[in-house]
Tab-separated table of C-alpha atoms and ligand atoms in Angstrom:
chain	number	residue	atom	x	y	z
A	164	MET	CA	0.432	15.488	15.505
A	165	ALA	CA	3.423	13.469	16.752
A	166	ASN	CA	4.866	10.504	14.892
A	167	THR	CA	2.115	8.666	13.121
A	168	ILE	CA	2.036	5.370	11.288
A	169	LEU	CA	-0.664	5.055	8.689
A	170	VAL	CA	-1.574	1.544	7.569
A	171	GLY	CA	-4.138	-0.080	5.339
A	172	ALA	CA	-6.519	-2.220	7.391
A	173	GLN	CA	-7.699	-4.382	4.488
A	174	TRP	CA	-6.129	-5.673	1.251
A	175	GLY	CA	-4.620	-2.413	0.026
A	176	ASP	CA	-6.246	0.363	-1.999
A	177	GLU	CA	-8.081	1.627	1.061
A	178	GLY	CA	-7.659	5.200	-0.113
A	179	LYS	CA	-4.510	5.748	1.935
A	180	GLY	CA	-3.110	8.247	-0.575
A	181	LYS	CA	-5.863	10.707	0.081
A	182	ILE	CA	-5.696	10.359	3.871
A	183	ILE	CA	-1.905	10.682	3.788
A	184	ASP	CA	-2.215	13.815	1.705
A	185	PHE	CA	-4.668	15.175	4.261
A	186	LEU	CA	-2.498	14.261	7.288
A	187	THR	CA	0.655	15.552	5.630
A	188	GLU	CA	-0.486	19.052	6.411
A	189	HIS	CA	0.414	18.384	10.061
A	190	ALA	CA	3.639	16.490	9.386
A	191	ASP	CA	7.123	17.757	8.570
A	192	ILE	CA	8.413	14.553	7.010
A	193	VAL	CA	6.679	11.729	5.155
A	194	VAL	CA	8.384	8.329	5.033
A	195	ARG	CA	7.784	5.238	2.909
A	196	SER	CA	9.191	2.193	4.687
A	197	GLN	CA	8.168	-0.878	2.671
A	198	GLY	CA	6.955	-2.078	-0.698
A	199	GLY	CA	7.984	-0.681	-4.026
A	200	ASN	CA	6.352	0.557	-7.172
A	201	ASN	CA	3.700	-2.141	-6.801
A	202	ALA	CA	1.909	0.573	-4.838
A	203	GLY	CA	-0.156	3.232	-6.508
A	204	HIS	CA	-1.603	6.226	-4.723
A	205	THR	CA	-3.930	8.549	-6.550
A	206	VAL	CA	-4.131	12.109	-5.271
A	207	ILE	CA	-6.508	14.618	-6.810
A	208	LEU	CA	-5.713	18.283	-6.268
A	209	GLY	CA	-8.129	20.645	-7.939
A	210	ALA	CA	-8.193	19.702	-11.605
A	211	LYS	CA	-4.920	17.761	-11.437
A	212	LYS	CA	-4.534	14.074	-10.839
A	213	TYR	CA	-1.243	12.641	-9.602
A	214	ILE	CA	-0.417	8.957	-9.441
A	215	LEU	CA	2.451	8.112	-7.120
A	216	HIS	CA	4.172	4.767	-6.880
A	217	LEU	CA	7.384	5.147	-4.886
A	218	ILE	CA	7.544	8.792	-3.945
A	219	PRO	CA	5.504	9.774	-0.878
A	220	SER	CA	2.574	12.000	-1.754
A	221	GLY	CA	4.009	14.629	0.604
A	222	ILE	CA	6.044	15.654	-2.424
A	223	LEU	CA	2.984	17.573	-3.619
A	224	ARG	CA	3.467	20.034	-0.754
A	225	ARG	CA	6.596	22.058	-1.247
A	226	GLU	CA	7.609	22.514	2.384
A	227	LYS	CA	7.524	18.802	3.267
A	228	VAL	CA	10.452	16.415	3.209
A	229	CYS	CA	9.872	12.971	1.690
A	230	VAL	CA	11.950	9.937	2.541
A	231	ILE	CA	12.197	6.525	0.920
A	232	GLY	CA	13.433	4.312	3.745
A	233	ASN	CA	15.695	1.289	3.819
A	234	GLY	CA	12.779	-1.152	3.794
A	235	VAL	CA	11.579	-0.093	0.348
A	236	VAL	CA	12.677	-1.852	-2.833
A	237	ILE	CA	13.498	0.584	-5.608
A	238	ASP	CA	13.502	0.121	-9.350
A	239	PRO	CA	15.981	2.934	-10.082
A	240	VAL	CA	14.926	3.459	-13.696
A	241	SER	CA	11.260	3.614	-12.839
A	242	LEU	CA	11.945	5.957	-9.893
A	243	VAL	CA	13.686	8.376	-12.253
A	244	GLY	CA	10.657	8.092	-14.562
A	245	GLU	CA	8.351	8.945	-11.677
A	246	ILE	CA	10.450	11.969	-10.705
A	247	GLU	CA	10.397	13.181	-14.296
A	248	THR	CA	6.652	12.708	-14.697
A	249	LEU	CA	6.022	14.721	-11.534
A	250	LYS	CA	8.419	17.448	-12.637
A	251	ALA	CA	6.576	17.647	-15.972
A	252	GLN	CA	3.381	18.165	-13.956
A	253	GLY	CA	5.022	21.132	-12.248
A	254	VAL	CA	6.043	19.462	-8.971
A	255	LYS	CA	9.377	20.681	-7.566
A	256	ILE	CA	11.662	17.931	-6.286
A	257	GLY	CA	14.745	19.557	-4.840
A	258	LYS	CA	17.759	18.186	-3.011
A	259	GLY	CA	17.003	18.235	0.699
A	260	GLN	CA	13.302	17.817	0.044
A	261	PHE	CA	13.581	14.232	-1.121
A	262	LEU	CA	15.857	11.579	0.422
A	263	ILE	CA	16.504	7.995	-0.591
A	264	SER	CA	18.021	5.441	1.766
A	265	ASP	CA	21.406	4.141	0.672
A	266	ALA	CA	20.429	0.784	2.221
A	267	ALA	CA	17.280	0.269	0.133
A	268	HIS	CA	17.424	-2.783	-2.137
A	269	LEU	CA	17.126	-2.470	-5.876
A	270	VAL	CA	14.707	-4.017	-8.342
A	271	PHE	CA	16.057	-5.009	-11.754
A	272	PRO	CA	14.480	-6.143	-15.024
A	273	TYR	CA	15.342	-9.772	-14.221
A	274	HIS	CA	13.241	-9.498	-11.063
A	275	ARG	CA	10.292	-8.390	-13.158
A	276	LEU	CA	10.808	-11.218	-15.631
A	277	LEU	CA	11.132	-13.751	-12.804
A	278	ASP	CA	7.966	-12.392	-11.215
A	279	GLU	CA	6.134	-12.889	-14.487
A	280	ARG	CA	7.566	-16.344	-15.254
A	281	ARG	CA	6.811	-17.639	-11.767
A	282	GLU	CA	3.255	-16.442	-12.079
A	283	VAL	CA	2.863	-18.171	-15.435
A	284	LYS	CA	4.322	-21.376	-13.969
A	285	LYS	CA	1.857	-21.261	-11.086
A	286	GLY	CA	-1.029	-21.291	-13.556
A	287	ARG	CA	-4.318	-21.415	-11.668
A	288	ASN	CA	-2.486	-20.906	-8.382
A	289	LYS	CA	-0.960	-17.605	-9.424
A	290	ILE	CA	-0.807	-14.814	-6.844
A	291	GLY	CA	-1.931	-12.095	-9.201
A	292	THR	CA	1.115	-9.909	-8.543
A	293	THR	CA	1.634	-6.488	-10.054
A	294	LYS	CA	4.581	-8.000	-12.003
A	295	ARG	CA	6.876	-5.251	-10.758
A	296	GLY	CA	9.501	-7.741	-9.553
A	297	ILE	CA	8.752	-7.063	-5.890
A	298	GLY	CA	8.770	-10.674	-4.658
A	299	PRO	CA	12.029	-11.657	-6.394
A	300	ALA	CA	13.740	-8.446	-5.187
A	301	TYR	CA	12.785	-9.059	-1.556
A	302	GLY	CA	13.761	-12.683	-2.139
A	303	ASP	CA	17.284	-11.568	-3.042
A	304	LYS	CA	17.340	-9.324	0.011
A	305	ALA	CA	16.451	-12.238	2.318
A	306	ALA	CA	18.891	-14.524	0.513
A	307	ARG	CA	21.578	-11.866	1.025
A	308	THR	CA	22.332	-11.640	-2.651
A	309	GLY	CA	20.627	-8.336	-3.400
A	310	LEU	CA	22.148	-5.086	-4.624
A	311	ARG	CA	21.481	-1.899	-2.704
A	312	MET	CA	21.383	1.799	-3.396
A	313	CYS	CA	24.854	2.158	-1.850
A	314	ASP	CA	26.151	-0.277	-4.491
A	315	LEU	CA	24.557	1.737	-7.253
A	316	MET	CA	26.350	4.846	-5.996
A	317	GLN	CA	29.684	3.128	-6.734
A	318	PRO	CA	29.606	2.470	-10.494
A	319	ALA	CA	32.635	0.178	-10.794
A	320	LEU	CA	31.584	-1.993	-7.875
A	321	PHE	CA	27.976	-1.996	-9.052
A	322	THR	CA	28.893	-3.133	-12.555
A	323	GLU	CA	30.960	-5.983	-11.173
A	324	LYS	CA	28.166	-7.175	-8.883
A	325	LEU	CA	25.472	-6.748	-11.511
A	326	ARG	CA	27.407	-8.811	-14.051
A	327	LEU	CA	27.299	-11.842	-11.732
A	328	LYS	CA	23.650	-11.290	-10.890
A	329	VAL	CA	22.604	-11.028	-14.528
A	330	ARG	CA	24.524	-14.201	-15.386
A	331	GLU	CA	22.894	-16.143	-12.566
A	332	ASN	CA	19.412	-14.829	-13.212
A	333	ASN	CA	19.576	-15.399	-16.945
A	334	ALA	CA	20.291	-19.055	-16.179
A	335	VAL	CA	17.269	-19.182	-13.885
A	336	LEU	CA	15.111	-17.395	-16.451
A	337	LYS	CA	16.173	-19.862	-19.093
A	338	ALA	CA	15.249	-22.780	-16.841
A	339	LEU	CA	11.819	-21.187	-16.368
A	340	GLY	CA	11.405	-20.756	-20.113
A	341	GLY	CA	11.711	-16.979	-19.971
A	342	ALA	CA	13.580	-14.349	-21.947
A	343	SER	CA	17.018	-13.248	-20.770
A	344	VAL	CA	18.193	-9.710	-20.066
A	345	SER	CA	21.126	-7.882	-21.581
A	346	PHE	CA	23.764	-7.078	-18.977
A	347	LYS	CA	24.914	-4.040	-20.925
A	348	GLU	CA	21.441	-2.583	-21.309
A	349	VAL	CA	20.595	-3.025	-17.633
A	350	ASN	CA	23.952	-1.694	-16.508
A	351	ASP	CA	23.783	1.380	-18.736
A	352	ALA	CA	20.209	2.167	-17.726
A	353	CYS	CA	20.999	1.789	-14.023
A	354	LEU	CA	24.167	3.858	-14.134
A	355	GLY	CA	22.264	6.562	-15.995
A	356	ALA	CA	19.555	6.514	-13.321
A	357	ALA	CA	22.204	6.486	-10.582
A	358	GLU	CA	23.483	9.932	-11.509
A	359	LYS	CA	19.945	11.344	-11.442
A	360	LEU	CA	19.302	9.801	-8.036
A	361	ARG	CA	22.686	10.565	-6.484
A	362	PRO	CA	21.724	13.988	-5.055
A	363	PHE	CA	18.996	12.321	-2.994
A	364	VAL	CA	20.783	9.214	-1.693
A	365	THR	CA	21.920	9.276	1.924
A	366	ASN	CA	21.788	7.492	5.261
A	367	THR	CA	18.133	8.245	5.991
A	368	VAL	CA	18.302	6.647	9.462
A	369	VAL	CA	20.652	9.387	10.627
A	370	TYR	CA	18.494	12.027	8.957
A	371	LEU	CA	15.337	10.752	10.672
A	372	HIS	CA	16.980	10.574	14.090
A	373	GLU	CA	18.224	14.137	13.761
A	374	ALA	CA	14.724	15.173	12.789
A	375	LEU	CA	13.319	13.375	15.843
A	376	LYS	CA	15.797	15.188	18.061
A	377	ALA	CA	14.691	18.469	16.556
A	378	GLY	CA	11.088	17.593	17.455
A	379	ARG	CA	9.829	17.282	13.916
A	380	ASN	CA	6.718	15.270	13.153
A	381	ILE	CA	7.029	12.203	10.989
A	382	LEU	CA	4.267	10.476	9.090
A	383	PHE	CA	4.936	6.906	7.998
A	384	GLU	CA	2.891	6.114	4.950
A	385	GLY	CA	2.102	2.443	4.615
A	386	ALA	CA	1.713	0.840	1.220
A	387	GLN	CA	-0.573	-2.114	0.464
A	388	GLY	CA	-2.634	-3.361	3.396
A	389	THR	CA	-2.653	-5.619	6.447
A	390	PHE	CA	-3.808	-8.757	4.640
A	391	LEU	CA	-1.053	-8.406	2.066
A	392	ASP	CA	1.544	-8.491	4.873
A	393	LEU	CA	4.149	-11.191	4.341
A	394	ASP	CA	3.745	-12.496	7.908
A	395	HIS	CA	0.166	-11.655	8.809
A	396	GLY	CA	-1.655	-11.650	5.490
A	397	THR	CA	-3.372	-14.357	3.497
A	398	TYR	CA	-0.128	-16.152	2.639
A	399	PRO	CA	0.916	-16.941	-0.059
A	400	TYR	CA	-1.492	-14.401	-1.596
A	401	VAL	CA	0.451	-11.514	-0.112
A	402	THR	CA	3.150	-9.068	-1.055
A	403	SER	CA	6.727	-9.590	0.101
A	404	SER	CA	7.056	-6.901	2.764
A	405	ASN	CA	5.639	-6.114	6.201
A	406	THR	CA	2.768	-3.820	5.447
A	407	THR	CA	1.688	-3.690	9.095
A	408	ALA	CA	2.746	-1.085	11.662
A	409	GLY	CA	5.955	-2.839	12.706
A	410	GLY	CA	7.248	-2.500	9.157
A	411	ALA	CA	7.467	1.252	9.673
A	412	CYS	CA	10.143	0.685	12.341
A	413	THR	CA	12.271	-1.893	10.557
A	414	GLY	CA	11.848	-0.137	7.252
A	415	SER	CA	13.003	3.256	8.502
A	416	GLY	CA	15.243	2.686	11.509
A	417	VAL	CA	12.928	4.646	13.801
A	418	PRO	CA	12.427	2.641	17.021
A	419	PRO	CA	8.966	1.513	18.218
A	420	HIS	CA	8.845	3.708	21.317
A	421	ARG	CA	9.177	6.829	19.168
A	422	MET	CA	5.902	6.055	17.411
A	423	ASP	CA	2.935	7.852	18.926
A	424	ARG	CA	-0.127	6.895	16.969
A	425	VAL	CA	-1.353	4.360	14.436
A	426	ILE	CA	-4.096	5.277	12.012
A	427	GLY	CA	-5.838	2.514	10.100
A	428	VAL	CA	-7.443	3.315	6.787
A	429	MET	CA	-10.303	1.173	5.558
A	430	LYS	CA	-12.944	1.426	2.909
A	431	ALA	CA	-16.592	1.417	3.900
A	432	TYR	CA	-16.694	-1.867	1.969
A	433	THR	CA	-13.932	-4.307	0.977
A	434	THR	CA	-11.849	-4.707	-2.175
A	435	ARG	CA	-8.989	-6.890	-3.221
A	436	VAL	CA	-6.936	-6.992	-6.381
A	437	GLY	CA	-5.136	-10.189	-7.319
A	438	GLU	CA	-5.947	-13.744	-6.309
A	439	GLY	CA	-6.573	-15.265	-2.903
A	440	PRO	CA	-9.510	-15.854	-0.582
A	441	PHE	CA	-11.942	-13.025	0.091
A	442	PRO	CA	-14.879	-14.241	2.212
A	443	SER	CA	-17.173	-11.228	1.854
A	444	GLU	CA	-16.678	-10.893	-1.917
A	445	ASP	CA	-19.971	-10.205	-3.662
A	446	VAL	CA	-20.638	-9.905	-7.378
A	447	LEU	CA	-23.471	-7.446	-6.854
A	448	VAL	CA	-21.175	-5.069	-4.980
A	449	SER	CA	-18.511	-5.457	-7.683
A	450	ASP	CA	-21.009	-4.799	-10.468
A	451	MET	CA	-22.415	-1.763	-8.693
A	452	LEU	CA	-19.018	-0.162	-8.042
A	453	HIS	CA	-17.570	-0.982	-11.470
A	454	GLY	CA	-20.768	0.379	-12.971
A	455	MET	CA	-19.997	3.656	-11.203
A	456	GLY	CA	-16.543	3.582	-12.838
A	457	ARG	CA	-14.899	2.880	-9.481
A	458	GLU	CA	-12.441	0.285	-8.260
A	459	TYR	CA	-9.956	-0.016	-11.054
A	460	GLY	CA	-6.314	-0.265	-9.900
A	461	ALA	CA	-3.972	2.744	-10.088
A	462	THR	CA	-0.922	0.591	-10.895
A	463	THR	CA	-2.204	-2.087	-13.244
A	464	GLY	CA	-5.662	-0.840	-14.219
A	465	ARG	CA	-7.121	-4.181	-13.144
A	466	ALA	CA	-10.719	-4.244	-11.955
A	467	ARG	CA	-10.672	-4.840	-8.211
A	468	ARG	CA	-12.764	-7.567	-6.627
A	469	CYS	CA	-15.351	-6.023	-4.320
A	470	GLY	CA	-17.461	-7.117	-1.384
A	471	TRP	CA	-19.160	-6.122	1.836
A	472	PHE	CA	-17.328	-4.663	4.800
A	473	ASP	CA	-15.523	-7.455	6.633
A	474	ALA	CA	-15.231	-6.715	10.335
A	475	VAL	CA	-13.500	-10.029	11.023
A	476	ALA	CA	-10.614	-8.803	8.904
A	477	THR	CA	-10.529	-5.234	10.231
A	478	ARG	CA	-10.787	-6.421	13.850
A	479	TYR	CA	-7.695	-8.528	13.308
A	480	ALA	CA	-6.004	-5.589	11.565
A	481	ALA	CA	-6.747	-3.383	14.583
A	482	MET	CA	-5.036	-5.989	16.747
A	483	ILE	CA	-1.893	-6.474	14.651
A	484	ASN	CA	-1.317	-2.808	13.988
A	485	GLY	CA	-2.499	-1.416	17.301
A	486	ILE	CA	-4.818	0.914	15.445
A	487	ASP	CA	-5.790	3.925	17.563
A	488	ASP	CA	-7.845	5.837	15.032
A	489	LEU	CA	-9.758	4.869	11.939
A	490	ALA	CA	-10.178	6.693	8.669
A	491	VAL	CA	-13.084	5.283	6.658
A	492	THR	CA	-12.977	6.084	2.964
A	493	ASN	CA	-15.300	5.672	-0.003
A	494	LEU	CA	-18.442	5.967	2.078
A	495	ASP	CA	-20.088	7.502	-1.000
A	496	GLY	CA	-19.634	4.197	-2.865
A	497	LEU	CA	-22.558	2.864	-0.827
A	498	ASP	CA	-24.830	5.882	-1.301
A	499	SER	CA	-27.339	4.178	-3.575
A	500	LEU	CA	-27.948	1.052	-1.518
A	501	GLU	CA	-31.153	0.350	0.376
A	502	ARG	CA	-29.635	-2.252	2.629
A	503	ILE	CA	-25.993	-2.868	3.432
A	504	LYS	CA	-24.451	-6.081	4.689
A	505	VAL	CA	-21.603	-6.177	7.171
A	506	CYS	CA	-19.699	-9.370	7.890
A	507	THR	CA	-19.323	-9.817	11.651
A	508	HIS	CA	-18.095	-13.417	11.828
A	509	TYR	CA	-17.052	-16.324	9.671
A	510	LYS	CA	-18.532	-19.782	9.797
A	511	LEU	CA	-16.093	-22.602	9.193
A	512	GLY	CA	-17.983	-25.876	9.288
A	513	ARG	CA	-19.835	-25.656	12.594
A	514	LYS	CA	-17.394	-23.253	14.165
A	515	GLN	CA	-17.965	-19.537	14.400
A	516	LEU	CA	-14.752	-17.516	14.028
A	517	ASP	CA	-14.116	-13.928	14.996
A	518	VAL	CA	-10.575	-13.797	13.638
A	519	PRO	CA	-9.502	-15.107	10.237
A	520	PRO	CA	-7.994	-18.618	10.203
A	521	THR	CA	-4.266	-18.708	9.420
A	522	ASP	CA	-4.573	-21.386	6.783
A	523	THR	CA	-5.519	-19.922	3.432
A	524	ARG	CA	-7.490	-22.962	2.373
A	525	GLN	CA	-9.598	-22.713	5.513
A	526	LEU	CA	-10.104	-19.010	4.884
A	527	ALA	CA	-11.372	-19.862	1.411
A	528	GLU	CA	-13.925	-22.184	3.027
A	529	CYS	CA	-15.192	-19.599	5.488
A	530	GLU	CA	-18.773	-18.452	5.038
A	531	PRO	CA	-19.396	-14.836	6.013
A	532	VAL	CA	-22.043	-14.229	8.664
A	533	TYR	CA	-23.756	-10.912	7.983
A	534	ILE	CA	-25.828	-8.365	9.781
A	535	GLU	CA	-27.847	-5.982	7.653
A	536	LEU	CA	-27.997	-2.255	8.144
A	537	GLU	CA	-30.282	0.227	6.458
A	538	GLY	CA	-28.783	2.322	3.708
A	539	TRP	CA	-29.193	6.101	3.502
A	540	GLY	CA	-30.067	6.204	-0.178
A	541	LYS	CA	-28.789	9.689	-0.948
A	542	PRO	CA	-25.489	11.313	-1.885
A	543	THR	CA	-22.979	11.961	0.898
A	544	THR	CA	-20.425	13.634	-1.366
A	545	GLU	CA	-21.338	17.192	-0.355
A	546	ALA	CA	-21.122	16.630	3.398
A	547	LYS	CA	-18.367	18.661	5.042
A	548	ARG	CA	-19.173	17.911	8.666
A	549	TRP	CA	-20.312	14.904	10.650
A	550	GLY	CA	-23.695	16.490	11.231
A	551	GLU	CA	-24.234	16.900	7.501
A	552	LEU	CA	-24.089	13.174	6.858
A	553	PRO	CA	-27.433	11.337	6.703
A	554	ALA	CA	-28.253	9.785	10.102
A	555	LYS	CA	-28.151	6.269	8.620
A	556	ALA	CA	-24.691	6.902	7.191
A	557	ARG	CA	-23.474	8.014	10.620
A	558	GLU	CA	-24.961	4.867	12.144
A	559	TYR	CA	-23.225	2.754	9.544
A	560	LEU	CA	-19.856	4.385	10.197
A	561	LYS	CA	-20.246	4.027	13.950
A	562	ALA	CA	-21.199	0.375	13.545
A	563	ILE	CA	-18.191	-0.589	11.416
A	564	ALA	CA	-15.781	1.302	13.690
A	565	GLU	CA	-17.225	-0.369	16.750
A	566	LEU	CA	-17.044	-3.815	15.161
A	567	THR	CA	-13.421	-3.092	14.244
A	568	GLY	CA	-12.679	-1.954	17.759
A	569	ALA	CA	-11.062	1.421	17.157
A	570	LYS	CA	-12.069	5.056	17.261
A	571	LEU	CA	-13.572	6.648	14.173
A	572	ALA	CA	-11.539	9.760	13.389
A	573	ILE	CA	-12.013	10.562	9.704
A	574	ALA	CA	-14.684	9.808	7.112
A	575	SER	CA	-14.063	10.415	3.443
A	576	VAL	CA	-16.897	10.948	0.971
A	577	GLY	CA	-15.001	11.527	-2.268
A	578	PRO	CA	-11.556	11.959	-3.743
A	579	GLY	CA	-11.248	15.720	-3.148
A	580	ARG	CA	-9.302	17.255	-0.261
A	581	ASP	CA	-12.475	18.994	0.885
A	582	GLN	CA	-14.474	15.765	0.951
A	583	THR	CA	-12.946	14.777	4.270
A	584	ILE	CA	-14.911	14.831	7.500
A	585	VAL	CA	-12.922	15.016	10.717
A	586	LEU	CA	-14.666	13.890	13.863
B	784	IMP	P1	3.217	-7.921	-5.595
B	784	IMP	O1	3.309	-6.982	-4.455
B	784	IMP	O2	3.284	-7.257	-6.937
B	784	IMP	O3	4.133	-9.079	-5.461
B	784	IMP	O4	1.733	-8.548	-5.558
B	784	IMP	C1	1.313	-9.425	-4.529
B	784	IMP	C2	-0.156	-9.193	-4.186
B	784	IMP	O5	-0.279	-7.917	-3.588
B	784	IMP	C3	-1.088	-9.175	-5.392
B	784	IMP	O6	-2.346	-9.680	-4.981
B	784	IMP	C4	-1.227	-7.711	-5.718
B	784	IMP	O7	-2.411	-7.412	-6.393
B	784	IMP	C5	-1.216	-7.133	-4.316
B	784	IMP	N1	-0.750	-5.744	-4.263
B	784	IMP	C6	0.524	-5.293	-4.357
B	784	IMP	N2	0.558	-3.951	-4.250
B	784	IMP	C7	-0.694	-3.549	-4.060
B	784	IMP	C8	-1.290	-2.281	-3.835
B	784	IMP	O8	-0.646	-1.232	-3.752
B	784	IMP	N3	-2.652	-2.267	-3.678
B	784	IMP	C9	-3.385	-3.399	-3.713
B	784	IMP	N4	-2.872	-4.610	-3.910
B	784	IMP	C10	-1.535	-4.692	-4.073
B	785	MG	MG1	-3.287	1.440	-4.586
């Protein structure tokens, strides 16, 4: 299947976990290249449900190698927790099967506290972060004051660096009216985690290049989605990494010309968790999906905001990411509707826009322009092949792919591995 980048084409939670799990069958190596444990992928295998935050879902298949690349930010204590939870569920995580970049930056408790305090300070203008400390950790990385996995692997050096960081950040936390952290507690917890992680830590760039030379197939699993991208998303209501296709290169050390294919994952409708403008948001869609028990976040349990499919957004996502193929998920969420709206343009004052405006305040003022399609009004969850989908559902899928401007390759009609239709 060659080297494939998988990205979210909306605001995250597109159902990437399931598509990654499906594509992993054809990959040798699965790589995470950005984000941290703000992500949450749910994978359902038979009767078992796994929730992954940092570890690629490829870990659920024994013969695959999973890599956490340099572009990821890692909370070492929570990563150890995730490894242990998976092991308790019977998942084997052996040396050589799981690799962690020694250049990845670390997330500490003071990052989490800063994340929380800054949100509180912002009041009504809060971003609605996952409070995992992601923004402050990437902030340290950009400010060149962060600590990395290679530091953690050298206990004496790490302790020395951490002491200064805790002192500085406690002063900042105090100024923000927050609690302080105990240097000793953080240091002890991190050094304890370090020994559990040590077998996995390595220069993953070298590993990936050797794998490329050996002709192995790599799948880059994106976290979050295009409109949460630090550069291209609805700034400042974004996450602090590059969630778009280019992030897979910088976050792994695999050069652009070695990438063969970009797959964009999008829901058959739109959701967003956290604050920020969302033109096609619709209370009726939210109520319907929440009423079905759907659209609650895997990481924070928050109810997601829901709305109609927004082709203005996905069209722009196809452009930024160079999406070749589309995977549309959650088609079954629309099964009961008689009519379905699809946003094709925005109206901003008297102007009609076919890409989102850069300015967030303008985006908040955009009015969605809709077309209406007929619903299919029956369950799609049993369909195994394209031909088994109701004709109206096929028309809907074709319409949203065409409006997005990429080829429809996969349709998903439920969380199970067998509820995946390949075109
Ligand atoms: P942060 O990444 O925790 O800083 O959160 C910034 C924004 O990104 C917030 O709106 C979060 O809700 C959103 N976000 C972060 N990770 C995810 C994710 O995995 N899925 C969906 N939204 C996310
Ligand atoms: Mg998620």
